[in-house]
Short mmCIF file of C-alpha atoms and ligand atoms in Angstrom, two decimals:
data_model
loop_
_atom_site.label_atom_id
_atom_site.label_comp_id
_atom_site.label_asym_id
_atom_site.label_seq_id
_atom_site.Cartn_x
_atom_site.Cartn_y
_atom_site.Cartn_z
CA UNK A 1 -37.18 -12.56 29.27
CA UNK A 2 -34.19 -11.45 27.31
CA UNK A 3 -32.38 -14.10 25.30
CA UNK A 4 -29.12 -14.61 27.22
CA UNK A 5 -27.67 -17.10 24.82
CA UNK A 6 -24.42 -16.03 23.20
CA UNK A 7 -24.88 -14.80 19.63
CA UNK A 8 -24.46 -17.44 16.96
CA UNK A 9 -21.01 -17.24 15.42
CA UNK A 10 -20.70 -18.10 11.78
CA UNK A 11 -17.41 -19.76 11.21
CA UNK A 12 -18.00 -20.41 7.54
CA UNK A 13 -14.71 -19.08 6.19
CA UNK A 14 -12.83 -18.37 9.40
CA UNK A 15 -10.52 -20.93 10.91
CA UNK A 16 -12.13 -22.35 14.02
CA UNK A 17 -9.06 -21.23 15.83
CA UNK A 18 -5.50 -20.36 15.12
CA UNK A 19 -2.79 -22.48 16.69
CA UNK A 20 -1.84 -21.68 20.27
CA UNK A 21 1.07 -23.03 22.31
CA UNK A 22 -0.80 -26.17 23.34
CA UNK A 23 -1.83 -26.95 19.73
CA UNK A 24 1.70 -26.46 18.47
CA UNK A 25 3.17 -28.78 21.08
CA UNK A 26 0.44 -31.36 20.57
CA UNK A 27 0.90 -31.36 16.79
CA UNK A 28 4.67 -31.61 17.09
CA UNK A 29 4.34 -34.48 19.57
CA UNK A 30 1.87 -36.26 17.27
CA UNK A 31 4.60 -36.72 14.67
CA UNK A 32 7.48 -37.04 17.13
CA UNK A 33 8.97 -33.75 15.92
CA UNK A 34 11.78 -32.19 17.89
CA UNK A 35 12.38 -28.79 16.30
CA UNK A 36 15.86 -28.47 14.78
CA UNK A 37 18.01 -25.36 14.51
CA UNK A 38 19.39 -26.55 11.20
CA UNK A 39 15.96 -26.17 9.62
CA UNK A 40 15.19 -22.98 11.60
CA UNK A 41 12.18 -24.65 13.21
CA UNK A 42 10.71 -22.03 15.53
CA UNK A 43 6.94 -22.22 15.34
CA UNK A 44 4.62 -19.30 16.06
CA UNK A 45 2.31 -19.96 19.02
CA UNK A 46 0.49 -16.64 19.01
CA UNK A 47 -2.60 -15.90 16.93
CA UNK A 48 -2.07 -12.14 17.20
CA UNK A 49 1.32 -12.43 15.50
CA UNK A 50 0.11 -14.41 12.50
CA UNK A 51 -2.89 -12.12 12.07
CA UNK A 52 -0.54 -9.15 12.15
CA UNK A 53 1.68 -10.71 9.47
CA UNK A 54 -1.32 -11.28 7.20
CA UNK A 55 -2.53 -7.72 7.77
CA UNK A 56 0.86 -6.15 7.09
CA UNK A 57 1.29 -8.34 3.99
CA UNK A 58 -1.79 -6.62 2.51
CA UNK A 59 -2.91 -9.80 0.79
CA UNK A 60 -6.54 -10.34 -0.20
CA UNK A 61 -8.99 -12.53 -2.09
CA UNK A 62 -7.15 -12.21 -5.42
CA UNK A 63 -3.80 -13.36 -4.07
CA UNK A 64 -2.09 -16.67 -4.61
CA UNK A 65 0.38 -16.80 -1.75
CA UNK A 66 3.56 -18.81 -1.66
CA UNK A 67 4.41 -19.67 1.93
CA UNK A 68 7.90 -21.05 2.45
CA UNK A 69 8.19 -23.30 5.49
CA UNK A 70 4.60 -23.59 6.75
CA UNK A 71 5.78 -25.80 9.61
CA UNK A 72 2.81 -26.84 11.74
CA UNK A 73 0.52 -24.37 9.97
CA UNK A 74 0.38 -21.36 12.32
CA UNK A 75 0.66 -18.76 9.56
CA UNK A 76 -1.06 -20.94 6.94
CA UNK A 77 -4.24 -21.00 9.02
CA UNK A 78 -4.25 -17.21 9.22
CA UNK A 79 -3.65 -16.84 5.46
CA UNK A 80 -6.18 -19.33 4.14
CA UNK A 81 -9.41 -17.48 5.01
CA UNK A 82 -8.09 -14.25 3.52
CA UNK A 83 -6.50 -15.23 0.19
CA UNK A 84 -7.45 -17.21 -2.92
CA UNK A 85 -4.84 -19.94 -2.54
CA UNK A 86 -1.82 -20.86 -0.46
CA UNK A 87 1.01 -22.90 -1.94
CA UNK A 88 3.09 -24.10 0.98
CA UNK A 89 6.61 -25.37 0.30
CA UNK A 90 8.01 -27.37 3.21
CA UNK A 91 11.32 -29.25 3.33
CA UNK A 92 10.43 -31.50 6.27
CA UNK A 93 8.43 -34.51 5.05
CA UNK A 94 6.63 -35.02 8.38
CA UNK A 95 5.44 -31.42 8.45
CA UNK A 96 4.42 -31.45 4.78
CA UNK A 97 2.36 -34.58 5.38
CA UNK A 98 0.68 -33.30 8.54
CA UNK A 99 -0.37 -29.86 7.23
CA UNK A 100 -3.47 -30.82 5.18
CA UNK A 101 -4.83 -32.78 8.18
CA UNK A 102 -4.27 -29.80 10.48
CA UNK A 103 -6.03 -27.46 8.07
CA UNK A 104 -8.97 -29.86 7.67
CA UNK A 105 -9.29 -30.00 11.46
CA UNK A 106 -9.04 -26.27 12.12
CA UNK A 107 -10.44 -24.66 8.99
CA UNK A 108 -12.21 -27.30 6.89
CA UNK A 109 -13.83 -24.72 4.62
CA UNK A 110 -10.47 -23.43 3.48
CA UNK A 111 -8.75 -26.79 2.98
CA UNK A 112 -9.38 -26.70 -0.80
CA UNK A 113 -7.31 -23.56 -1.11
CA UNK A 114 -4.15 -25.27 0.14
CA UNK A 115 -1.49 -26.98 -1.94
CA UNK A 116 1.45 -28.48 -0.10
CA UNK A 117 4.72 -29.03 -1.92
CA UNK A 118 7.31 -31.17 -0.16
CA UNK A 119 10.46 -29.53 -1.41
CA UNK A 120 13.54 -27.53 -0.45
CA UNK A 121 12.62 -23.97 -1.44
CA UNK A 122 16.21 -23.43 -2.56
CA UNK A 123 15.79 -26.21 -5.12
CA UNK A 124 12.46 -25.07 -6.44
CA UNK A 125 12.53 -24.80 -10.25
CA UNK A 126 8.97 -23.52 -10.69
CA UNK A 127 5.45 -24.14 -9.43
CA UNK A 128 2.44 -25.77 -11.08
CA UNK A 129 -0.91 -24.01 -11.03
CA UNK A 130 -1.80 -20.35 -10.75
CA UNK A 131 1.34 -18.19 -10.52
CA UNK A 132 1.90 -16.78 -7.02
CA UNK A 133 1.29 -13.07 -6.55
CA UNK A 134 2.86 -12.80 -3.11
CA UNK A 135 5.30 -14.50 -0.77
CA UNK A 136 4.31 -14.46 2.89
CA UNK A 137 6.45 -16.51 5.24
CA UNK A 138 8.15 -16.91 8.54
CA UNK A 139 11.39 -17.91 6.87
CA UNK A 140 13.86 -20.43 8.21
CA UNK A 141 16.44 -18.01 9.57
CA UNK A 142 19.65 -19.54 8.32
CA UNK A 143 18.54 -19.56 4.67
CA UNK A 144 16.26 -16.52 4.60
CA UNK A 145 18.31 -14.35 2.23
CA UNK A 146 19.27 -17.18 -0.18
CA UNK A 147 15.63 -18.30 -0.32
CA UNK A 148 14.44 -14.78 -1.19
CA UNK A 149 17.17 -14.23 -3.76
CA UNK A 150 16.33 -17.60 -5.32
CA UNK A 151 12.57 -17.08 -5.48
CA UNK A 152 12.37 -13.46 -6.68
CA UNK A 153 13.94 -14.14 -10.09
CA UNK A 154 12.27 -17.57 -10.34
CA UNK A 155 8.74 -16.21 -9.79
CA UNK A 156 8.34 -12.88 -11.60
CA UNK A 157 4.59 -13.00 -10.92
CA UNK A 158 5.31 -12.25 -7.25
CA UNK A 159 4.55 -8.58 -6.68
CA UNK A 160 4.72 -8.40 -2.88
CA UNK A 161 6.75 -10.09 -0.20
CA UNK A 162 6.29 -10.00 3.56
CA UNK A 163 8.68 -12.16 5.49
CA UNK A 164 9.65 -12.61 9.09
CA UNK A 165 13.39 -13.07 9.48
CA UNK A 166 15.89 -12.52 12.27
CA UNK A 167 15.98 -8.86 13.18
CA UNK A 168 19.54 -8.32 12.04
CA UNK A 169 18.76 -9.80 8.62
CA UNK A 170 15.63 -7.66 8.37
CA UNK A 171 17.70 -4.56 9.08
CA UNK A 172 20.29 -5.61 6.52
CA UNK A 173 17.69 -6.22 3.83
CA UNK A 174 15.98 -2.89 4.49
CA UNK A 175 19.12 -0.73 4.91
CA UNK A 176 19.79 2.21 2.60
CA UNK A 177 23.13 3.26 1.09
CA UNK A 178 25.41 4.80 3.70
CA UNK A 179 23.78 2.99 6.62
CA UNK A 180 25.79 0.65 8.82
CA UNK A 181 23.69 -2.41 7.93
CA UNK A 182 23.82 -1.76 4.16
CA UNK A 183 25.45 -4.64 2.29
CA UNK A 184 25.05 -7.33 -0.35
CA UNK A 185 21.47 -8.37 0.62
CA UNK A 186 20.34 -4.71 0.71
CA UNK A 187 21.61 -4.00 -2.81
CA UNK A 188 20.42 -7.28 -4.34
CA UNK A 189 16.93 -6.99 -2.82
CA UNK A 190 16.67 -3.53 -4.36
CA UNK A 191 17.27 -5.00 -7.79
CA UNK A 192 13.78 -6.51 -7.41
CA UNK A 193 11.84 -3.96 -5.42
CA UNK A 194 11.44 -1.34 -2.74
CA UNK A 195 12.27 -2.78 0.63
CA UNK A 196 11.26 -1.59 4.08
CA UNK A 197 11.15 -2.75 7.68
CA UNK A 198 7.57 -3.52 8.62
CA UNK A 199 7.89 -4.23 12.35
CA UNK A 200 9.71 -6.18 15.02
CA UNK A 201 8.62 -9.35 16.79
CA UNK A 202 9.74 -10.58 20.22
CA UNK A 203 10.98 -14.08 21.02
CA UNK A 204 8.11 -15.21 23.22
CA UNK A 205 5.73 -15.80 20.31
CA UNK A 206 7.74 -18.84 19.21
CA UNK A 207 8.19 -22.38 20.36
CA UNK A 208 10.97 -22.98 20.94
CA UNK A 209 11.85 -19.35 21.70
CA UNK A 210 14.88 -18.27 19.66
CA UNK A 211 17.74 -16.32 21.23
CA UNK A 212 17.20 -13.36 18.95
CA UNK A 213 14.39 -11.00 18.05
CA UNK A 214 12.75 -11.08 14.64
CA UNK A 215 11.77 -8.44 12.13
CA UNK A 216 9.22 -8.13 9.37
CA UNK A 217 10.46 -7.04 5.95
CA UNK A 218 8.22 -5.93 3.12
CA UNK A 219 9.24 -5.83 -0.53
CA UNK A 220 7.15 -4.37 -3.32
CA UNK A 221 8.39 -5.34 -6.74
CA UNK A 222 9.42 -2.72 -9.23
CA UNK A 223 11.08 -2.99 -12.63
CA UNK A 224 14.73 -3.88 -12.28
CA UNK A 225 17.10 -0.99 -13.09
CA UNK A 226 17.30 -0.09 -16.78
CA UNK A 227 20.75 -1.36 -17.79
CA UNK A 228 22.40 -3.26 -20.61
CA UNK A 229 24.26 -5.39 -18.03
CA UNK A 230 22.78 -8.69 -16.91
CA UNK A 231 21.64 -9.23 -13.34
CA UNK A 232 24.46 -11.71 -12.86
CA UNK A 233 27.04 -9.17 -14.05
CA UNK A 234 25.67 -6.51 -11.70
CA UNK A 235 25.61 -8.94 -8.77
CA UNK A 236 29.25 -9.90 -9.50
CA UNK A 237 30.24 -6.26 -9.01
CA UNK A 238 28.20 -6.06 -5.80
CA UNK A 239 29.83 -9.21 -4.42
CA UNK A 240 33.31 -7.91 -5.29
CA UNK A 241 32.65 -4.45 -3.81
CA UNK A 242 31.49 -5.82 -0.46
CA UNK A 243 33.97 -8.71 -0.22
CA UNK A 244 36.48 -6.12 0.96
CA UNK A 245 34.14 -3.71 2.59
CA UNK A 246 36.72 -1.41 4.11
CA UNK A 247 38.62 -0.90 0.88
CA UNK A 248 37.95 1.80 -1.65
CA UNK A 249 36.15 0.62 -4.77
CA UNK A 250 39.36 1.09 -6.77
CA UNK A 251 41.04 -1.56 -4.58
CA UNK A 252 37.99 -3.75 -3.98
CA UNK A 253 37.19 -4.05 -7.70
CA UNK A 254 40.81 -4.62 -8.83
CA UNK A 255 40.30 -8.39 -9.06
CA UNK A 256 36.99 -8.02 -10.89
CA UNK A 257 38.42 -5.51 -13.39
CA UNK A 258 41.86 -7.15 -13.77
CA UNK A 259 43.90 -4.42 -12.11
CA UNK A 260 43.47 -1.33 -9.92
CA UNK A 261 43.94 0.85 -13.03
CA UNK A 262 41.23 -1.02 -14.94
CA UNK A 263 38.94 -0.72 -11.90
CA UNK A 264 39.59 3.02 -11.77
CA UNK A 265 38.78 3.36 -15.46
CA UNK A 266 35.52 1.43 -15.09
CA UNK A 267 34.52 3.47 -12.06
CA UNK A 268 35.26 6.77 -13.78
CA UNK A 269 33.36 5.56 -16.85
CA UNK A 270 30.38 4.89 -14.57
CA UNK A 271 30.66 8.32 -12.97
CA UNK A 272 31.62 6.82 -9.59
CA UNK A 273 34.44 8.18 -7.42
CA UNK A 274 37.15 5.44 -7.34
CA UNK A 275 37.94 6.46 -3.75
CA UNK A 276 34.36 5.76 -2.59
CA UNK A 277 33.33 2.58 -0.76
CA UNK A 278 30.70 0.12 -1.94
CA UNK A 279 28.41 0.86 0.98
CA UNK A 280 27.67 4.32 -0.43
CA UNK A 281 26.36 3.12 -3.81
CA UNK A 282 22.83 2.32 -4.88
CA UNK A 283 21.95 -0.60 -7.17
CA UNK A 284 21.78 1.69 -10.24
CA UNK A 285 25.39 2.73 -9.72
CA UNK A 286 26.48 -0.89 -9.48
CA UNK A 287 24.68 -1.45 -12.78
CA UNK A 288 26.57 1.48 -14.37
CA UNK A 289 29.87 -0.05 -13.23
CA UNK A 290 28.92 -3.49 -14.62
CA UNK A 291 28.12 -1.87 -17.98
CA UNK A 292 31.75 -0.74 -18.29
CA UNK A 293 33.03 -4.27 -18.66
CA UNK A 294 30.70 -5.63 -21.30
CA UNK A 295 32.15 -7.49 -24.27
N1 SAM B 301 5.56 -20.96 9.25
C1 SAM B 301 5.71 -21.68 10.50
C2 SAM B 301 5.37 -20.79 11.66
O1 SAM B 301 5.34 -19.57 11.45
O2 SAM B 301 5.17 -21.31 12.76
C3 SAM B 301 7.11 -22.29 10.66
C4 SAM B 301 8.24 -21.34 10.50
S1 SAM B 301 9.82 -22.02 10.91
C5 SAM B 301 10.69 -20.51 11.31
C6 SAM B 301 10.60 -22.42 9.36
C7 SAM B 301 9.98 -23.59 8.60
O3 SAM B 301 10.70 -23.73 7.35
C8 SAM B 301 10.09 -24.94 9.26
O4 SAM B 301 8.87 -25.61 9.14
C9 SAM B 301 11.18 -25.70 8.46
O5 SAM B 301 11.01 -27.10 8.46
C10 SAM B 301 11.00 -25.09 7.08
N2 SAM B 301 12.20 -25.06 6.23
C11 SAM B 301 13.50 -24.97 6.61
N3 SAM B 301 14.32 -24.92 5.54
C12 SAM B 301 13.51 -24.96 4.44
C13 SAM B 301 13.75 -24.96 3.04
N4 SAM B 301 15.00 -24.87 2.54
N5 SAM B 301 12.69 -25.05 2.19
C14 SAM B 301 11.41 -25.14 2.69
N6 SAM B 301 11.14 -25.16 4.01
C15 SAM B 301 12.15 -25.06 4.87
#
């Protein structure tokens, strides 16, 4: 008679299961957690979504991944079997404390790869241990851009980023010069790398479901533009140019340069039309403008 038993499944390095809706609710209830909007607490309840994030992130066995906001561990459990290490930085003490227990329960063989840091990612001043090679995260929506712009200069070892953010923010980060969504985050992200949209995600994969759709953004680090101006000086020009988005650069940069005439001179020196608007310039052009006002 044929052996009708199901084939043996070797779960050695695979998580026994990823978190589903029932797991997420049970874990939240176990620590009395009521998700807050302030901390952007929308937890993924769909294994397909976290697997997709890991796949699109293109991380592998050599990667040390920094995950910001691991929450209840939905994405962490999908990352751990695939990468060398996960360093998870979580602001909420209850979640930071619960995570190692959750990982031991669902994927005991990967538990050694996890380091949890109870910390506000915006206040991170560095990380102990092997330097992270990638950031993969479902970012808290209200601080997504500040978190990215804080971590990219802080952790130069990070070569790749794949983050889930609210769709509008994803579009802003990935926009190119001349596009409607192009603005301060688009230019600043390009200081660090090439940025592209890597997919959209519906609301039903979260608990609680947010009122907006989400997007995946991928960044691949490249050398920052060759310029004698500092990053801070370039970013000052970017901030000034977009603070008055509808104005020409001559007008928008008058405060930064000291006067409209000085702004015009700096723009001409940089080879930029003073009648142009900031939204048409790439990061290299902002760098050229910043160079004009060096001591
Ligand atoms: N990664 C989990 C998932 O996909 O289900 C949770 C994602 S949830 C959108 C955002 C997480 O970031 C929450 O766990 C929240 O507590 C945490 N968080 C919010 N602000 C943070 C900050 N400044 N630094 C670190 N973690 C933060």
